[in-house]
Amino acid sequence: MQTEWRKEKYLVSTDRQKLDVAAIHAFLSQSYWAEQIPQATVERALQHSLCFGLFDGNAQVGLARIISDYTTFAYLCDVYVLPSHQGHGLGTWLMECVIAHPKLQGLRRFNLATRDAHKLYAKFGFKPLAYPDAHMEIHKPSIYKTTANV
Ligand SMILES: CC(C)(COP(=O)(O)OP(=O)(O)OC[C@H]1O[C@@H](n2cnc3c(N)ncnc32)[C@H](O)[C@@H]1OP(=O)(O)O)[C@@H](O)C(=O)NCCC(=O)NCCS
C-alpha cells in the first residue's frame, strides 16, 4: 500500500511517527476552525486518524487528516499548507495523495467543511451538499475556548 509520495524536495507521508505534533498544534491552534485547541487534543485526534503529513525535509509544512471506516464514509479535515509554502501546488498535490489512497476507494460518502477553499476541493469532485436540509450536526465551535478539554 502506498504511504509515501515525493515531489521535488517535498514528501507526503501517512507514517504517523513522522508527524511533528508541536508544529501541527502551532498551526491548528491559530486556525479559524480549531482556535486554541489544546496540544493533547491534537495529539489524540492524530492518533485515531489517517494523517497525510506534508514535509520539506524533516520540517512539517502541511497536513490533511482523514476520519473514516475505510469502507463507506470518510471525513476530511485539518487541511493546511504553511503560508510560506502556499501557492505552489502543494495543497493540490496533498489532495491528490488523499484521493489516491487505497484505503479511501469506493466510499459512498466523502465529506468536508470549508469556509473559503471550495475551489481546491472542487477540483477533486467535491460539491456543495445536494440536500443540506437532510444533514444535522452537533457543533460546538467554542469548545476549546470554554473548557479545559484535554
Ligand atoms: C487551502 C490551502 C491548503 C491551499 O494550499 P496551497 O498549497 O496554497 O494550494 P495550491 O497552490 O495547490 O492552490 C490550490 C488553490 O488554493 C488557492 N490558493 C492558492 N494559494 C493561495 C493562497 N496563498 N491563499 C489562498 N488561497 C490560495 C487557489 O484557489 C488555488 O486554486 P488554483 O490552483 O485554481 O489557482 C492553503 O491556502 C492553506 O493552508 N490555507 C489556510 C488553511 C485553510 O484554510 N485550509 C483549508 C481548510 S478547509
Coordinates of N, CA and C and ligand atoms in Angstrom, one line a residue:
M1 N 0.8 -1.2 0.0 CA 0.0 0.0 0.0 C 0.9 1.3 0.0
Q2 N 0.6 2.2 -0.9 CA 1.4 3.4 -1.0 C 1.1 4.3 0.2
T3 N 2.2 4.7 0.9 CA 2.1 5.6 2.0 C 3.0 6.8 1.9
E4 N 3.8 6.8 0.8 CA 4.7 8.0 0.7 C 4.6 8.4 -0.8
W5 N 4.7 9.7 -1.0 CA 4.7 10.3 -2.3 C 5.8 11.4 -2.3
R6 N 6.6 11.5 -3.3 CA 7.7 12.5 -3.3 C 7.5 13.4 -4.5
K7 N 7.8 14.7 -4.3 CA 7.8 15.7 -5.4 C 8.8 16.8 -5.1
E8 N 9.8 16.9 -6.0 CA 10.9 17.8 -5.7 C 11.4 17.5 -4.3
K9 N 11.5 18.6 -3.5 CA 12.1 18.4 -2.1 C 11.0 18.0 -1.1
Y10 N 9.8 17.8 -1.6 CA 8.7 17.6 -0.6 C 8.3 16.1 -0.5
L11 N 7.8 15.8 0.6 CA 7.3 14.4 0.9 C 5.9 14.5 1.5
V12 N 5.0 13.6 1.0 CA 3.8 13.4 1.7 C 3.8 12.0 2.2
S13 N 3.6 11.8 3.5 CA 3.7 10.5 4.1 C 2.5 10.3 5.1
T14 N 2.0 9.0 5.1 CA 1.0 8.7 6.1 C 1.6 8.0 7.3
D15 N 2.9 8.1 7.5 CA 3.6 7.5 8.6 C 3.3 8.4 9.8
R16 N 2.5 8.0 10.8 CA 2.2 8.9 11.9 C 3.4 9.2 12.8
Q17 N 4.4 8.3 12.8 CA 5.6 8.6 13.6 C 6.4 9.8 13.1
K18 N 6.2 10.2 11.8 CA 6.9 11.3 11.3 C 6.3 12.6 11.7
L19 N 5.0 12.6 12.2 CA 4.3 13.9 12.4 C 5.0 14.7 13.6
D20 N 5.0 16.0 13.4 CA 5.6 16.9 14.4 C 4.3 17.5 15.1
V21 N 3.9 16.9 16.2 CA 2.7 17.3 16.8 C 2.8 18.8 17.3
A22 N 3.9 19.2 17.7 CA 4.0 20.6 18.2 C 3.8 21.6 17.0
A23 N 4.4 21.2 15.9 CA 4.2 22.1 14.7 C 2.8 22.1 14.2
I24 N 2.2 21.0 14.2 CA 0.8 20.9 13.8 C -0.1 21.7 14.8
H25 N 0.2 21.5 16.0 CA -0.6 22.2 17.0 C -0.4 23.8 16.9
A26 N 0.8 24.2 16.6 CA 1.1 25.6 16.4 C 0.2 26.2 15.3
F27 N 0.0 25.4 14.2 CA -0.8 25.9 13.2 C -2.3 25.9 13.5
L28 N -2.7 24.7 14.0 CA -4.2 24.5 14.2 C -4.7 25.4 15.3
S29 N -3.9 25.6 16.3 CA -4.4 26.4 17.4 C -4.6 27.9 17.1
Q30 N -4.1 28.3 15.9 CA -4.3 29.6 15.4 C -5.3 29.6 14.2
S31 N -5.8 28.4 13.8 CA -6.6 28.4 12.6 C -8.1 28.8 13.0
Y32 N -8.8 29.2 11.9 CA -10.2 29.6 12.2 C -11.1 28.5 12.7
W33 N -10.7 27.3 12.4 CA -11.6 26.2 12.8 C -11.3 25.5 14.1
A34 N -10.1 25.7 14.6 CA -9.7 25.0 15.8 C -8.9 25.9 16.7
E35 N -9.3 27.2 16.7 CA -8.5 28.1 17.5 C -8.5 27.7 19.0
Q36 N -7.3 27.8 19.5 CA -7.0 27.4 20.9 C -7.1 25.9 21.3
I37 N -7.1 25.1 20.3 CA -7.2 23.6 20.5 C -6.0 23.2 21.4
P38 N -6.2 22.5 22.4 CA -5.0 22.0 23.2 C -4.2 21.0 22.5
Q39 N -2.9 21.0 22.7 CA -2.0 20.1 22.0 C -2.3 18.6 22.3
A40 N -2.8 18.3 23.5 CA -3.1 16.9 23.8 C -4.3 16.5 23.0
T41 N -5.2 17.4 22.7 CA -6.4 17.1 21.8 C -6.0 16.8 20.4
V42 N -5.0 17.7 19.9 CA -4.5 17.5 18.6 C -3.8 16.1 18.5
E43 N -3.0 15.8 19.5 CA -2.3 14.5 19.5 C -3.2 13.3 19.5
R44 N -4.3 13.4 20.3 CA -5.3 12.3 20.3 C -6.0 12.1 19.0
A45 N -6.4 13.3 18.4 CA -7.0 13.2 17.1 C -6.1 12.6 16.0
L46 N -4.9 13.0 16.1 CA -3.9 12.4 15.1 C -3.8 10.9 15.2
Q47 N -3.7 10.5 16.5 CA -3.5 9.0 16.8 C -4.6 8.2 16.2
H48 N -5.9 8.8 16.1 CA -7.0 8.0 15.7 C -7.4 8.3 14.3
S49 N -6.5 8.9 13.5 CA -6.9 9.3 12.1 C -5.8 8.8 11.1
L50 N -6.2 8.8 9.9 CA -5.3 8.6 8.8 C -4.7 10.0 8.4
C51 N -3.4 10.2 8.7 CA -2.8 11.5 8.5 C -1.9 11.6 7.4
F52 N -2.1 12.6 6.6 CA -1.2 12.9 5.4 C -0.3 14.0 5.8
G53 N 0.9 13.8 6.2 CA 1.9 14.8 6.6 C 2.6 15.3 5.3
L54 N 2.7 16.6 5.2 CA 3.5 17.2 4.1 C 4.8 17.8 4.7
F55 N 5.9 17.4 4.2 CA 7.2 17.7 4.8 C 8.1 18.3 3.7
D56 N 8.9 19.3 4.2 CA 10.0 19.9 3.4 C 11.3 19.4 4.2
G57 N 11.9 18.4 3.7 CA 13.0 17.7 4.5 C 12.3 17.1 5.7
N58 N 12.7 17.4 6.9 CA 12.0 16.9 8.1 C 11.0 17.9 8.7
A59 N 10.9 19.0 8.0 CA 10.0 20.1 8.6 C 8.6 19.9 8.2
Q60 N 7.7 19.8 9.1 CA 6.3 19.7 8.9 C 5.7 21.0 8.3
V61 N 5.3 21.0 7.0 CA 4.8 22.2 6.4 C 3.3 22.1 6.0
G62 N 2.7 21.0 6.3 CA 1.3 20.8 5.9 C 0.7 19.5 6.5
L63 N -0.6 19.4 6.3 CA -1.3 18.2 6.8 C -2.7 18.1 6.2
A64 N -3.1 16.9 6.0 CA -4.6 16.6 5.8 C -4.9 15.4 6.7
R65 N -6.1 15.4 7.3 CA -6.4 14.4 8.3 C -7.8 13.8 7.8
I66 N -7.8 12.4 7.9 CA -9.0 11.7 7.5 C -9.5 10.9 8.7
I67 N -10.8 11.0 8.9 CA -11.5 10.2 9.9 C -12.4 9.3 9.0
S68 N -12.3 8.0 9.2 CA -13.0 7.1 8.3 C -13.2 5.7 8.8
D69 N -14.2 4.9 8.3 CA -14.3 3.5 8.5 C -13.6 2.7 7.3
Y70 N -13.1 3.5 6.4 CA -12.3 2.9 5.2 C -13.2 2.0 4.4
T71 N -14.5 2.1 4.5 CA -15.4 1.3 3.7 C -16.5 2.1 3.1
T72 N -17.2 2.9 3.9 CA -18.4 3.6 3.4 C -18.3 5.1 3.5
F73 N -17.5 5.6 4.4 CA -17.6 7.0 4.7 C -16.2 7.5 5.1
A74 N -15.9 8.8 4.7 CA -14.7 9.4 5.2 C -15.0 10.9 5.4
Y75 N -14.3 11.5 6.3 CA -14.4 12.9 6.6 C -13.0 13.5 6.5
L76 N -12.9 14.6 5.7 CA -11.6 15.2 5.6 C -11.5 16.5 6.4
C77 N -10.4 16.7 7.1 CA -10.3 17.9 8.0 C -8.9 18.3 8.2
D78 N -8.7 19.4 8.9 CA -7.3 19.9 9.2 C -6.4 19.9 8.1
V79 N -6.9 20.5 6.9 CA -6.0 20.6 5.7 C -5.4 22.0 5.8
Y80 N -4.0 21.9 5.7 CA -3.3 23.2 5.6 C -2.0 23.0 5.0
V81 N -1.5 24.1 4.4 CA -0.1 24.3 3.9 C 0.4 25.6 4.6
L82 N 1.6 25.5 5.2 CA 2.0 26.8 5.8 C 2.1 27.9 4.8
P83 N 1.8 29.1 5.3 CA 1.7 30.3 4.3 C 3.0 30.4 3.5
S84 N 4.2 30.1 4.0 CA 5.4 30.3 3.3 C 5.6 29.3 2.2
H85 N 4.7 28.3 2.1 CA 4.8 27.2 1.1 C 3.5 27.2 0.2
Q86 N 2.6 28.1 0.5 CA 1.4 28.2 -0.3 C 1.6 28.7 -1.7
G87 N 0.6 28.4 -2.6 CA 0.6 28.9 -3.9 C 1.5 28.3 -4.9
H88 N 2.1 27.1 -4.5 CA 3.0 26.3 -5.4 C 2.4 24.9 -5.8
G89 N 1.1 24.8 -5.6 CA 0.5 23.5 -5.9 C 0.6 22.4 -4.9
L90 N 1.1 22.7 -3.7 CA 1.2 21.7 -2.7 C -0.1 21.2 -2.1
G91 N -1.0 22.2 -1.9 CA -2.4 21.8 -1.4 C -3.0 20.9 -2.4
T92 N -2.9 21.2 -3.7 CA -3.5 20.3 -4.7 C -2.8 18.9 -4.7
W93 N -1.5 18.9 -4.6 CA -0.8 17.6 -4.5 C -1.2 16.8 -3.3
L94 N -1.3 17.5 -2.2 CA -1.7 16.8 -0.9 C -3.1 16.1 -1.1
M95 N -4.0 16.9 -1.8 CA -5.3 16.3 -2.1 C -5.3 15.2 -3.1
E96 N -4.3 15.2 -4.0 CA -4.2 14.1 -5.0 C -3.8 12.9 -4.2
C97 N -2.9 13.0 -3.2 CA -2.5 11.9 -2.4 C -3.6 11.3 -1.6
V98 N -4.4 12.2 -1.0 CA -5.6 11.7 -0.3 C -6.5 10.9 -1.2
I99 N -6.9 11.5 -2.3 CA -7.9 10.9 -3.2 C -7.4 9.6 -3.7
A100 N -6.0 9.4 -3.9 CA -5.4 8.2 -4.5 C -5.2 7.1 -3.4
H101 N -5.4 7.4 -2.1 CA -5.0 6.4 -1.1 C -5.9 5.2 -1.2
P102 N -5.3 4.0 -1.2 CA -6.0 2.7 -1.4 C -7.1 2.5 -0.4
K103 N -7.0 3.0 0.8 CA -8.0 2.8 1.8 C -9.2 3.7 1.7
L104 N -9.1 4.6 0.7 CA -10.2 5.6 0.6 C -10.9 5.5 -0.7
Q105 N -11.0 4.2 -1.3 CA -11.6 4.0 -2.5 C -13.0 3.4 -2.3
G106 N -14.0 3.7 -3.2 CA -15.3 3.0 -3.2 C -16.2 3.5 -2.0
L107 N -15.9 4.7 -1.5 CA -16.7 5.2 -0.4 C -18.0 5.7 -0.9
R108 N -19.1 5.6 -0.1 CA -20.4 6.1 -0.5 C -20.4 7.6 -0.3
R109 N -19.8 8.1 0.7 CA -19.8 9.5 1.0 C -18.5 10.0 1.6
F110 N -18.0 11.1 1.1 CA -16.7 11.7 1.5 C -17.1 13.2 1.8
N111 N -17.0 13.6 3.0 CA -17.5 14.9 3.4 C -16.3 15.8 3.8
L112 N -16.5 17.1 3.8 CA -15.6 18.1 4.4 C -16.4 19.3 4.6
A113 N -15.8 20.2 5.4 CA -16.4 21.6 5.6 C -15.3 22.6 5.4
T114 N -15.6 23.7 4.7 CA -14.6 24.7 4.4 C -15.3 26.1 4.4
R115 N -14.5 27.1 4.8 CA -15.0 28.4 4.8 C -14.8 29.1 3.4
D116 N -13.6 28.8 2.8 CA -13.2 29.5 1.6 C -12.4 28.8 0.6
A117 N -12.1 27.5 0.9 CA -11.2 26.7 0.0 C -12.0 25.8 -1.0
H118 N -13.2 26.2 -1.3 CA -14.1 25.3 -2.2 C -13.4 25.0 -3.5
K119 N -12.7 26.0 -4.0 CA -12.1 25.8 -5.4 C -11.1 24.7 -5.4
L120 N -10.3 24.6 -4.3 CA -9.4 23.5 -4.2 C -10.1 22.1 -4.2
Y121 N -11.1 22.0 -3.4 CA -11.8 20.7 -3.3 C -12.7 20.4 -4.5
A122 N -13.2 21.4 -5.2 CA -14.0 21.2 -6.4 C -13.2 20.5 -7.5
K123 N -11.9 20.7 -7.5 CA -11.0 20.0 -8.5 C -11.1 18.5 -8.3
F124 N -11.5 18.0 -7.1 CA -11.5 16.6 -6.8 C -12.9 16.0 -6.8
G125 N -13.8 16.8 -7.2 CA -15.2 16.3 -7.3 C -16.1 16.6 -6.1
F126 N -15.6 17.4 -5.1 CA -16.4 17.8 -4.0 C -17.4 18.8 -4.5
K127 N -18.7 18.7 -4.0 CA -19.7 19.7 -4.4 C -20.4 20.1 -3.1
P128 N -21.1 21.3 -3.2 CA -22.0 21.6 -2.0 C -23.0 20.5 -1.8
L129 N -23.4 20.4 -0.5 CA -24.4 19.4 -0.2 C -25.6 19.5 -1.1
A130 N -26.0 18.4 -1.6 CA -27.2 18.4 -2.5 C -28.5 18.6 -1.7
Y131 N -28.5 18.1 -0.5 CA -29.7 18.2 0.3 C -29.3 18.7 1.7
P132 N -28.9 20.0 1.8 CA -28.4 20.4 3.1 C -29.4 20.2 4.2
D133 N -30.7 20.3 3.9 CA -31.7 20.1 5.0 C -31.7 18.7 5.6
A134 N -31.1 17.8 4.9 CA -31.1 16.4 5.4 C -29.9 16.2 6.4
H135 N -29.0 17.1 6.4 CA -27.9 16.9 7.3 C -28.1 17.7 8.7
M136 N -27.7 17.0 9.7 CA -27.8 17.6 11.0 C -26.4 17.5 11.7
E137 N -26.2 18.3 12.7 CA -24.9 18.3 13.4 C -25.1 18.8 14.9
I138 N -24.1 18.3 15.7 CA -23.9 18.9 17.0 C -22.6 19.6 16.8
H139 N -22.6 20.9 16.9 CA -21.4 21.7 16.6 C -21.1 22.7 17.8
K140 N -19.9 22.6 18.3 CA -19.6 23.4 19.5 C -18.3 24.2 19.1
P141 N -18.5 25.2 18.3 CA -17.3 25.9 17.8 C -16.4 26.6 18.9
S142 N -17.0 26.8 20.1 CA -16.2 27.5 21.1 C -15.6 26.5 22.2
I143 N -15.7 25.2 21.9 CA -15.4 24.2 22.9 C -14.0 24.4 23.4
Y144 N -13.0 24.7 22.6 CA -11.6 24.8 23.0 C -11.4 26.1 23.8
K145 N -12.3 27.1 23.7 CA -12.1 28.3 24.4 C -12.8 28.3 25.8
T146 N -13.8 27.4 25.9 CA -14.6 27.4 27.2 C -14.4 26.3 28.1
T147 N -13.6 25.2 27.7 CA -13.4 24.1 28.6 C -11.9 23.8 28.6
A148 N -11.5 23.1 29.7 CA -10.2 22.5 29.7 C -10.2 21.2 29.1
N149 N -10.4 21.1 27.8 CA -10.7 19.9 27.0 C -9.4 19.2 26.6
V150 N -8.8 18.5 27.5 CA -7.6 17.8 27.2 C -7.9 16.3 27.3
Ligands
LIG1 C1 -6.1 26.0 1.2 C2 -4.6 25.6 1.2 C3 -4.4 24.3 1.8 C4 -4.2 25.6 -0.3 O1 -2.8 25.2 -0.3 P1 -1.8 25.7 -1.5 O2 -0.5 24.9 -1.4 O3 -1.7 27.1 -1.5 O4 -2.7 25.2 -2.7 P2 -2.3 25.2 -4.3 O5 -1.1 26.0 -4.5 O6 -2.4 23.8 -4.8 O7 -3.6 26.0 -4.8 C5 -4.9 25.4 -4.7 C6 -5.9 26.5 -4.7 O8 -5.8 27.2 -3.5 C7 -6.0 28.6 -3.7 N1 -4.8 29.3 -3.3 C8 -3.5 29.1 -3.7 N2 -2.7 29.9 -3.0 C9 -3.4 30.5 -2.1 C10 -3.2 31.5 -1.1 N3 -1.9 31.9 -0.8 N4 -4.2 31.9 -0.3 C11 -5.4 31.5 -0.5 N5 -5.8 30.6 -1.5 C12 -4.8 30.1 -2.2 C13 -6.2 28.8 -5.2 O9 -7.6 28.9 -5.4 C14 -5.7 27.6 -5.8 O10 -6.5 27.2 -6.9 P3 -5.9 27.3 -8.4 O11 -4.9 26.1 -8.5 O12 -7.1 27.1 -9.3 O13 -5.2 28.6 -8.5 C15 -3.8 26.8 1.8 O14 -4.1 28.0 1.2 C16 -4.0 26.9 3.3 O15 -3.4 26.1 4.1 N6 -4.8 27.8 3.8 C17 -5.0 28.1 5.2 C18 -5.7 26.9 5.9 C19 -7.0 26.6 5.2 O16 -7.9 27.5 5.0 N7 -7.2 25.3 5.0 C20 -8.4 24.8 4.4 C21 -9.4 24.4 5.4 S1 -10.8 23.6 4.7

